[in-house]
Every structure is written in structure tokens, then in C-alpha cells.
């Protein structure tokens, strides 16, 4: 079945760039998403990209999509302590008509001052 | 506008009791999803509703779990005879019906079964 993989932890210094990586298996995925989860909160949509795009930029966030390698990344420029959270990559379930998302395990981003 | 609202935010129950979790989706969103987030387990899809179509219940872990959606809006997830392994955060999400539309999540209900 479909699977989404992420590294579990990333630590960076404030002001540096953070790059969170994700791989997926479903080649029919047409939409890929990044969500942010702060402690005790639900998932906040950060950005998403359609599979006919290679890159999407939104302020400090840059999403890169390599469809050949089924690799997605999220770059956060000038990382701030407020960016500390868990980041989830998700793909639309291509085998389903429901539009449900399949999530990775989440990457915990720690930003050191 | 208002986001997805879930209640209660926290629920502690004794093993064997039934619980009901409520979700109010964003107004106008026809698709509604329930997910479960357990420690070390990531996000697990439970059930999906879209308009008047039959729900996709393929993610429900056992027949102790059920959900309904009344009037195409509010949804209730019911867990009967709760077990300790049911302890998790239950997240509800809604979206407009378009396969490209992102899901918008509520803050979840943290369920603890003692």
C-alpha cells in the first residue's frame, strides 16, 4: 500500500535554514501537503503542491517536488524558535475516491536560540 | 471564519465505558474525516463522509467504533466498551469536495482510558 516516510528529528540554530524531507510511494499521487503541529494543537495546513509543479514558494517556505524520485522537501528560511513543531508530509490516497490523506510519521523540528 | 470545532478537548474515561466525540466542520465543507493520532503511530485514517454518499469506514479498527454525520454537518464518533489501547488524540477534519482541496483540522479530543 501507499507509504510516506520522514526522518523523525531535525535540530537547527535560529536564523539557519531548515530542510525537512519526505518520500512517498504512490506514483499516482496528485497532491502533496505539509502540515505543522504545535503541542496540544491540531494540524495546521502550511502549504501544498500539485504534482504538475516542481516548486512552490510561499514567504519563508519553499516546497520542492521530485516526481521521478518521489521526494518532497520543505525548506524554511530564517528559521525562528516559533517554528519549533512537528511537521507532517501527506499525500492524497491515489487509490481512493475519498480524497483522504496518508501521513508520514512527522519530523520534530527543534530550533535552538 | 470559524474553523473545525471538536468537543470535548479532553476526555478521561474508565475502561469498558462508552464515549462520544463531537465534530463541527467548517460551514459549507461537505467532506468530513476522522483520524486517530497515537504516540509513535502517526496519523491513522478512521472514517470519511461526503454528502449523502455511503461513508468510507475502511479505517475503523474494530466494530466498537462507529460514526455518524447528521444533516450533512455535525459528526459524532462513538467508541463502545473502551479499551486502554483506544487512548489517543482523535482529530476531525473537513474540506470542500474537490480532490485537490486540503483538509482543515480541528484541535482534537485527547481520550484517556484508565
PDB file of C-alpha atoms in Angstrom:
ATOM      1  CA  UNK A   1       0.000   0.000   0.000  1.00  0.00           C
ATOM      2  CA  UNK A   2       0.903   3.641  -0.042  1.00  0.00           C
ATOM      3  CA  UNK A   3       3.541   4.806   2.394  1.00  0.00           C
ATOM      4  CA  UNK A   4       5.044   8.143   3.364  1.00  0.00           C
ATOM      5  CA  UNK A   5       8.422   8.318   5.120  1.00  0.00           C
ATOM      6  CA  UNK A   6      10.077  11.161   7.003  1.00  0.00           C
ATOM      7  CA  UNK A   7      13.075  11.472   9.242  1.00  0.00           C
ATOM      8  CA  UNK A   8      11.965  11.829  12.843  1.00  0.00           C
ATOM      9  CA  UNK A   9      14.063  14.709  14.122  1.00  0.00           C
ATOM     10  CA  UNK A  10      15.876  17.831  12.927  1.00  0.00           C
ATOM     11  CA  UNK A  11      17.735  20.384  15.005  1.00  0.00           C
ATOM     12  CA  UNK A  12      18.845  23.767  13.668  1.00  0.00           C
ATOM     13  CA  UNK A  13      20.032  27.112  15.022  1.00  0.00           C
ATOM     14  CA  UNK A  14      17.795  30.156  14.883  1.00  0.00           C
ATOM     15  CA  UNK A  15      18.379  32.045  11.644  1.00  0.00           C
ATOM     16  CA  UNK A  16      19.540  28.986   9.722  1.00  0.00           C
ATOM     17  CA  UNK A  17      17.510  27.280   7.011  1.00  0.00           C
ATOM     18  CA  UNK A  18      15.706  24.035   7.813  1.00  0.00           C
ATOM     19  CA  UNK A  19      15.080  21.348   5.235  1.00  0.00           C
ATOM     20  CA  UNK A  20      12.592  18.604   6.032  1.00  0.00           C
ATOM     21  CA  UNK A  21      12.483  15.682   3.643  1.00  0.00           C
ATOM     22  CA  UNK A  22       9.773  13.224   2.729  1.00  0.00           C
ATOM     23  CA  UNK A  23       9.483  10.259   0.376  1.00  0.00           C
ATOM     24  CA  UNK A  24       6.284   8.645  -0.839  1.00  0.00           C
ATOM     25  CA  UNK A  25       5.444   5.530  -2.768  1.00  0.00           C
ATOM     26  CA  UNK A  26       2.204   6.249  -4.613  1.00  0.00           C
ATOM     27  CA  UNK A  27       3.156   7.338  -8.119  1.00  0.00           C
ATOM     28  CA  UNK A  28      -0.461   8.335  -8.794  1.00  0.00           C
ATOM     29  CA  UNK A  29      -0.387  10.953  -6.033  1.00  0.00           C
ATOM     30  CA  UNK A  30      -1.513  14.239  -7.488  1.00  0.00           C
ATOM     31  CA  UNK A  31      -1.418  16.445  -4.395  1.00  0.00           C
ATOM     32  CA  UNK A  32       1.140  16.628  -1.604  1.00  0.00           C
ATOM     33  CA  UNK A  33       0.838  18.613   1.596  1.00  0.00           C
ATOM     34  CA  UNK A  34       2.815  19.952   4.518  1.00  0.00           C
ATOM     35  CA  UNK A  35       1.162  20.385   7.900  1.00  0.00           C
ATOM     36  CA  UNK A  36       2.533  21.813  11.153  1.00  0.00           C
ATOM     37  CA  UNK A  37       1.501  20.625  14.604  1.00  0.00           C
ATOM     38  CA  UNK A  38       2.330  22.569  17.745  1.00  0.00           C
ATOM     39  CA  UNK A  39       1.981  20.947  21.185  1.00  0.00           C
ATOM     40  CA  UNK A  40      -1.630  20.332  22.158  1.00  0.00           C
ATOM     41  CA  UNK A  41      -2.968  21.597  18.856  1.00  0.00           C
ATOM     42  CA  UNK A  42      -4.367  20.097  15.697  1.00  0.00           C
ATOM     43  CA  UNK A  43      -2.680  20.127  12.320  1.00  0.00           C
ATOM     44  CA  UNK A  44      -2.243  23.463  10.601  1.00  0.00           C
ATOM     45  CA  UNK A  45      -2.006  23.449   6.821  1.00  0.00           C
ATOM     46  CA  UNK A  46       1.243  25.136   5.760  1.00  0.00           C
ATOM     47  CA  UNK A  47       1.261  24.649   2.021  1.00  0.00           C
ATOM     48  CA  UNK A  48       0.530  22.143  -0.712  1.00  0.00           C
ATOM     49  CA  UNK A  49       1.727  21.402  -4.195  1.00  0.00           C
ATOM     50  CA  UNK A  50       0.188  19.803  -7.243  1.00  0.00           C
ATOM     51  CA  UNK A  51       2.168  17.103  -8.982  1.00  0.00           C
ATOM     52  CA  UNK A  52       2.486  19.138 -12.180  1.00  0.00           C
ATOM     53  CA  UNK A  53       4.658  21.608 -10.264  1.00  0.00           C
ATOM     54  CA  UNK A  54       8.327  21.247  -9.312  1.00  0.00           C
ATOM     55  CA  UNK A  55       8.482  24.068  -6.824  1.00  0.00           C
ATOM     56  CA  UNK A  56       6.235  26.337  -4.828  1.00  0.00           C
ATOM     57  CA  UNK A  57       7.342  29.297  -2.743  1.00  0.00           C
ATOM     58  CA  UNK A  58       5.285  30.981  -0.062  1.00  0.00           C
ATOM     59  CA  UNK A  59       7.126  33.610   2.003  1.00  0.00           C
ATOM     60  CA  UNK A  60       9.737  31.721   4.058  1.00  0.00           C
ATOM     61  CA  UNK A  61       8.551  28.326   2.820  1.00  0.00           C
ATOM     62  CA  UNK A  62       9.804  26.582  -0.312  1.00  0.00           C
ATOM     63  CA  UNK A  63       8.459  23.210  -1.408  1.00  0.00           C
ATOM     64  CA  UNK A  64      10.416  21.131  -3.896  1.00  0.00           C
ATOM     65  CA  UNK A  65       8.927  18.093  -5.628  1.00  0.00           C
ATOM     66  CA  UNK A  66      10.952  15.479  -7.476  1.00  0.00           C
ATOM     67  CA  UNK A  67       8.364  13.176  -9.017  1.00  0.00           C
ATOM     68  CA  UNK A  68      10.927  10.836 -10.520  1.00  0.00           C
ATOM     69  CA  UNK A  69      12.396  10.077  -7.097  1.00  0.00           C
ATOM     70  CA  UNK A  70       9.046  10.554  -5.279  1.00  0.00           C
ATOM     71  CA  UNK A  71      10.756  13.018  -2.981  1.00  0.00           C
ATOM     72  CA  UNK A  72       9.249  16.101  -1.395  1.00  0.00           C
ATOM     73  CA  UNK A  73      11.042  18.675   0.720  1.00  0.00           C
ATOM     74  CA  UNK A  74      10.070  21.688   2.782  1.00  0.00           C
ATOM     75  CA  UNK A  75      12.623  24.436   3.268  1.00  0.00           C
ATOM     76  CA  UNK A  76      12.063  27.037   5.968  1.00  0.00           C
ATOM     77  CA  UNK A  77      14.258  30.086   5.525  1.00  0.00           C
ATOM     78  CA  UNK A  78      15.477  32.089   8.535  1.00  0.00           C
ATOM     79  CA  UNK A  79      14.111  29.543  10.988  1.00  0.00           C
ATOM     80  CA  UNK A  80      12.683  31.035  14.181  1.00  0.00           C
ATOM     81  CA  UNK A  81      12.054  29.491  17.603  1.00  0.00           C
ATOM     82  CA  UNK A  82       8.337  29.732  16.819  1.00  0.00           C
ATOM     83  CA  UNK A  83       8.891  27.246  14.010  1.00  0.00           C
ATOM     84  CA  UNK A  84       9.625  24.518  16.559  1.00  0.00           C
ATOM     85  CA  UNK A  85       6.895  21.932  15.983  1.00  0.00           C
ATOM     86  CA  UNK A  86       6.184  18.604  14.305  1.00  0.00           C
ATOM     87  CA  UNK A  87       5.942  18.777  10.528  1.00  0.00           C
ATOM     88  CA  UNK A  88       3.885  16.218   8.627  1.00  0.00           C
ATOM     89  CA  UNK A  89       4.137  15.382   4.972  1.00  0.00           C
ATOM     90  CA  UNK A  90       0.972  13.911   3.417  1.00  0.00           C
ATOM     91  CA  UNK A  91      -0.173  12.635   0.061  1.00  0.00           C
ATOM     92  CA  UNK A  92      -3.639  12.138  -1.356  1.00  0.00           C
ATOM     93  CA  UNK A  93      -4.520   8.468  -1.462  1.00  0.00           C
ATOM     94  CA  UNK A  94      -4.442   7.873  -5.207  1.00  0.00           C
ATOM     95  CA  UNK A  95      -6.256   4.554  -4.880  1.00  0.00           C
ATOM     96  CA  UNK A  96      -9.261   6.080  -3.182  1.00  0.00           C
ATOM     97  CA  UNK A  97     -12.025   8.393  -4.338  1.00  0.00           C
ATOM     98  CA  UNK A  98     -12.361   9.832  -0.867  1.00  0.00           C
ATOM     99  CA  UNK A  99      -9.573  12.357  -1.006  1.00  0.00           C
ATOM    100  CA  UNK A 100      -8.209  11.080   2.299  1.00  0.00           C
ATOM    101  CA  UNK A 101      -4.602  11.832   3.133  1.00  0.00           C
ATOM    102  CA  UNK A 102      -1.841   9.423   4.041  1.00  0.00           C
ATOM    103  CA  UNK A 103       0.577  10.959   6.524  1.00  0.00           C
ATOM    104  CA  UNK A 104       4.198  10.426   7.347  1.00  0.00           C
ATOM    105  CA  UNK A 105       5.262   9.905  10.953  1.00  0.00           C
ATOM    106  CA  UNK A 106       6.174  13.561  11.347  1.00  0.00           C
ATOM    107  CA  UNK A 107       9.525  15.343  11.747  1.00  0.00           C
ATOM    108  CA  UNK A 108      10.145  17.131  15.036  1.00  0.00           C
ATOM    109  CA  UNK A 109      11.932  20.397  14.326  1.00  0.00           C
ATOM    110  CA  UNK A 110      13.922  21.807  17.233  1.00  0.00           C
ATOM    111  CA  UNK A 111      15.147  25.380  16.822  1.00  0.00           C
ATOM    112  CA  UNK A 112      17.936  26.405  19.184  1.00  0.00           C
ATOM    113  CA  UNK A 113      18.360  30.098  20.018  1.00  0.00           C
TER     114      UNK A 113
ATOM    115  CA  UNK B   1     -14.326  32.329   9.660  1.00  0.00           C
ATOM    116  CA  UNK B   2     -14.703  29.615  12.276  1.00  0.00           C
ATOM    117  CA  UNK B   3     -12.554  26.554  11.928  1.00  0.00           C
ATOM    118  CA  UNK B   4     -13.299  22.918  12.715  1.00  0.00           C
ATOM    119  CA  UNK B   5     -14.531  22.615  16.278  1.00  0.00           C
ATOM    120  CA  UNK B   6     -14.185  19.468  18.381  1.00  0.00           C
ATOM    121  CA  UNK B   7     -15.547  18.663  21.807  1.00  0.00           C
ATOM    122  CA  UNK B   8     -14.633  17.786  24.425  1.00  0.00           C
ATOM    123  CA  UNK B   9     -10.990  18.787  24.195  1.00  0.00           C
ATOM    124  CA  UNK B  10     -10.096  16.201  26.818  1.00  0.00           C
ATOM    125  CA  UNK B  11     -11.932  13.100  27.960  1.00  0.00           C
ATOM    126  CA  UNK B  12     -10.927  10.656  30.677  1.00  0.00           C
ATOM    127  CA  UNK B  13     -12.998   7.506  30.909  1.00  0.00           C
ATOM    128  CA  UNK B  14     -12.850   4.143  32.605  1.00  0.00           C
ATOM    129  CA  UNK B  15     -12.186   1.007  30.647  1.00  0.00           C
ATOM    130  CA  UNK B  16     -15.434  -0.511  29.445  1.00  0.00           C
ATOM    131  CA  UNK B  17     -17.406   2.747  29.246  1.00  0.00           C
ATOM    132  CA  UNK B  18     -18.752   4.236  26.015  1.00  0.00           C
ATOM    133  CA  UNK B  19     -17.633   7.673  24.800  1.00  0.00           C
ATOM    134  CA  UNK B  20     -18.902  10.118  22.192  1.00  0.00           C
ATOM    135  CA  UNK B  21     -16.687  12.652  20.468  1.00  0.00           C
ATOM    136  CA  UNK B  22     -18.170  15.526  18.505  1.00  0.00           C
ATOM    137  CA  UNK B  23     -17.003  17.422  15.443  1.00  0.00           C
ATOM    138  CA  UNK B  24     -18.432  20.605  13.912  1.00  0.00           C
ATOM    139  CA  UNK B  25     -16.908  21.068  10.456  1.00  0.00           C
ATOM    140  CA  UNK B  26     -16.331  24.347   8.658  1.00  0.00           C
ATOM    141  CA  UNK B  27     -19.599  25.643   7.244  1.00  0.00           C
ATOM    142  CA  UNK B  28     -20.015  24.611   3.613  1.00  0.00           C
ATOM    143  CA  UNK B  29     -17.487  21.786   3.786  1.00  0.00           C
ATOM    144  CA  UNK B  30     -19.143  18.656   2.505  1.00  0.00           C
ATOM    145  CA  UNK B  31     -16.315  16.215   3.216  1.00  0.00           C
ATOM    146  CA  UNK B  32     -15.535  15.188   6.811  1.00  0.00           C
ATOM    147  CA  UNK B  33     -12.782  12.898   8.068  1.00  0.00           C
ATOM    148  CA  UNK B  34     -11.840  11.319  11.400  1.00  0.00           C
ATOM    149  CA  UNK B  35      -8.222  10.420  12.160  1.00  0.00           C
ATOM    150  CA  UNK B  36      -6.568   8.983  15.232  1.00  0.00           C
ATOM    151  CA  UNK B  37      -3.139  10.076  16.438  1.00  0.00           C
ATOM    152  CA  UNK B  38      -1.415   7.740  18.859  1.00  0.00           C
ATOM    153  CA  UNK B  39       2.045   8.131  20.353  1.00  0.00           C
ATOM    154  CA  UNK B  40       4.540   6.676  17.952  1.00  0.00           C
ATOM    155  CA  UNK B  41       1.811   5.659  15.491  1.00  0.00           C
ATOM    156  CA  UNK B  42       1.400   8.736  13.353  1.00  0.00           C
ATOM    157  CA  UNK B  43      -1.990   9.662  11.946  1.00  0.00           C
ATOM    158  CA  UNK B  44      -4.370   6.819  11.204  1.00  0.00           C
ATOM    159  CA  UNK B  45      -7.413   7.334   8.976  1.00  0.00           C
ATOM    160  CA  UNK B  46     -10.654   6.129  10.552  1.00  0.00           C
ATOM    161  CA  UNK B  47     -13.688   7.181   8.517  1.00  0.00           C
ATOM    162  CA  UNK B  48     -14.823   9.595   5.810  1.00  0.00           C
ATOM    163  CA  UNK B  49     -18.178  11.213   4.986  1.00  0.00           C
ATOM    164  CA  UNK B  50     -19.068  13.027   1.776  1.00  0.00           C
ATOM    165  CA  UNK B  51     -22.533  14.456   1.280  1.00  0.00           C
ATOM    166  CA  UNK B  52     -25.184  11.765   1.071  1.00  0.00           C
ATOM    167  CA  UNK B  53     -22.794   9.063  -0.118  1.00  0.00           C
ATOM    168  CA  UNK B  54     -22.158   5.964   1.947  1.00  0.00           C
ATOM    169  CA  UNK B  55     -19.278   6.658   4.347  1.00  0.00           C
ATOM    170  CA  UNK B  56     -15.870   5.059   3.849  1.00  0.00           C
ATOM    171  CA  UNK B  57     -15.441   3.088   7.077  1.00  0.00           C
ATOM    172  CA  UNK B  58     -12.371   1.196   5.938  1.00  0.00           C
ATOM    173  CA  UNK B  59     -10.148   2.628   8.670  1.00  0.00           C
ATOM    174  CA  UNK B  60     -12.271   1.795  11.703  1.00  0.00           C
ATOM    175  CA  UNK B  61     -10.152  -0.563  13.846  1.00  0.00           C
ATOM    176  CA  UNK B  62     -12.990  -2.644  15.290  1.00  0.00           C
ATOM    177  CA  UNK B  63     -16.771  -2.865  15.486  1.00  0.00           C
ATOM    178  CA  UNK B  64     -16.598  -0.966  18.771  1.00  0.00           C
ATOM    179  CA  UNK B  65     -16.036   2.160  16.690  1.00  0.00           C
ATOM    180  CA  UNK B  66     -18.846   3.870  14.794  1.00  0.00           C
ATOM    181  CA  UNK B  67     -19.571   7.336  13.481  1.00  0.00           C
ATOM    182  CA  UNK B  68     -22.474   9.237  12.077  1.00  0.00           C
ATOM    183  CA  UNK B  69     -22.992  12.562  10.441  1.00  0.00           C
ATOM    184  CA  UNK B  70     -26.335  14.242  10.891  1.00  0.00           C
ATOM    185  CA  UNK B  71     -27.760  16.663   8.351  1.00  0.00           C
ATOM    186  CA  UNK B  72     -24.527  16.712   6.429  1.00  0.00           C
ATOM    187  CA  UNK B  73     -22.848  18.748   9.151  1.00  0.00           C
ATOM    188  CA  UNK B  74     -22.047  17.683  12.725  1.00  0.00           C
ATOM    189  CA  UNK B  75     -20.407  14.294  13.206  1.00  0.00           C
ATOM    190  CA  UNK B  76     -20.159  12.057  16.260  1.00  0.00           C
ATOM    191  CA  UNK B  77     -17.556   9.330  16.715  1.00  0.00           C
ATOM    192  CA  UNK B  78     -18.652   6.701  19.244  1.00  0.00           C
ATOM    193  CA  UNK B  79     -16.357   4.197  20.906  1.00  0.00           C
ATOM    194  CA  UNK B  80     -18.130   1.450  22.824  1.00  0.00           C
ATOM    195  CA  UNK B  81     -16.603  -0.563  25.659  1.00  0.00           C
ATOM    196  CA  UNK B  82     -13.423   1.500  25.578  1.00  0.00           C
ATOM    197  CA  UNK B  83     -10.057  -0.215  25.988  1.00  0.00           C
ATOM    198  CA  UNK B  84      -6.743   1.261  27.104  1.00  0.00           C
ATOM    199  CA  UNK B  85      -5.376   0.971  23.578  1.00  0.00           C
ATOM    200  CA  UNK B  86      -8.087   3.423  22.462  1.00  0.00           C
ATOM    201  CA  UNK B  87      -6.209   6.191  24.308  1.00  0.00           C
ATOM    202  CA  UNK B  88      -5.150   8.685  21.637  1.00  0.00           C
ATOM    203  CA  UNK B  89      -5.941  12.065  20.162  1.00  0.00           C
ATOM    204  CA  UNK B  90      -8.928  11.909  17.817  1.00  0.00           C
ATOM    205  CA  UNK B  91      -8.746  14.515  15.081  1.00  0.00           C
ATOM    206  CA  UNK B  92     -11.554  15.646  12.834  1.00  0.00           C
ATOM    207  CA  UNK B  93     -11.008  17.413   9.508  1.00  0.00           C
ATOM    208  CA  UNK B  94     -13.232  18.851   6.829  1.00  0.00           C
ATOM    209  CA  UNK B  95     -12.761  20.031   3.272  1.00  0.00           C
ATOM    210  CA  UNK B  96     -14.616  21.256   0.248  1.00  0.00           C
ATOM    211  CA  UNK B  97     -15.419  18.458  -2.129  1.00  0.00           C
ATOM    212  CA  UNK B  98     -12.690  18.601  -4.704  1.00  0.00           C
ATOM    213  CA  UNK B  99      -9.936  16.039  -4.638  1.00  0.00           C
ATOM    214  CA  UNK B 100      -7.336  18.771  -4.603  1.00  0.00           C
ATOM    215  CA  UNK B 101      -8.764  20.631  -1.648  1.00  0.00           C
ATOM    216  CA  UNK B 102      -6.709  20.406   1.550  1.00  0.00           C
ATOM    217  CA  UNK B 103      -8.086  19.112   4.817  1.00  0.00           C
ATOM    218  CA  UNK B 104      -8.602  21.555   7.673  1.00  0.00           C
ATOM    219  CA  UNK B 105      -8.192  20.018  11.099  1.00  0.00           C
ATOM    220  CA  UNK B 106      -9.703  20.713  14.497  1.00  0.00           C
ATOM    221  CA  UNK B 107      -7.617  20.716  17.679  1.00  0.00           C
ATOM    222  CA  UNK B 108      -8.653  17.172  18.506  1.00  0.00           C
ATOM    223  CA  UNK B 109     -10.046  15.343  21.505  1.00  0.00           C
ATOM    224  CA  UNK B 110      -7.481  13.720  23.791  1.00  0.00           C
ATOM    225  CA  UNK B 111      -9.014  10.488  25.049  1.00  0.00           C
ATOM    226  CA  UNK B 112      -7.509   8.722  28.048  1.00  0.00           C
ATOM    227  CA  UNK B 113      -8.874   5.332  29.059  1.00  0.00           C
ATOM    228  CA  UNK B 114      -7.915   4.327  32.603  1.00  0.00           C
TER     229      UNK B 114
END
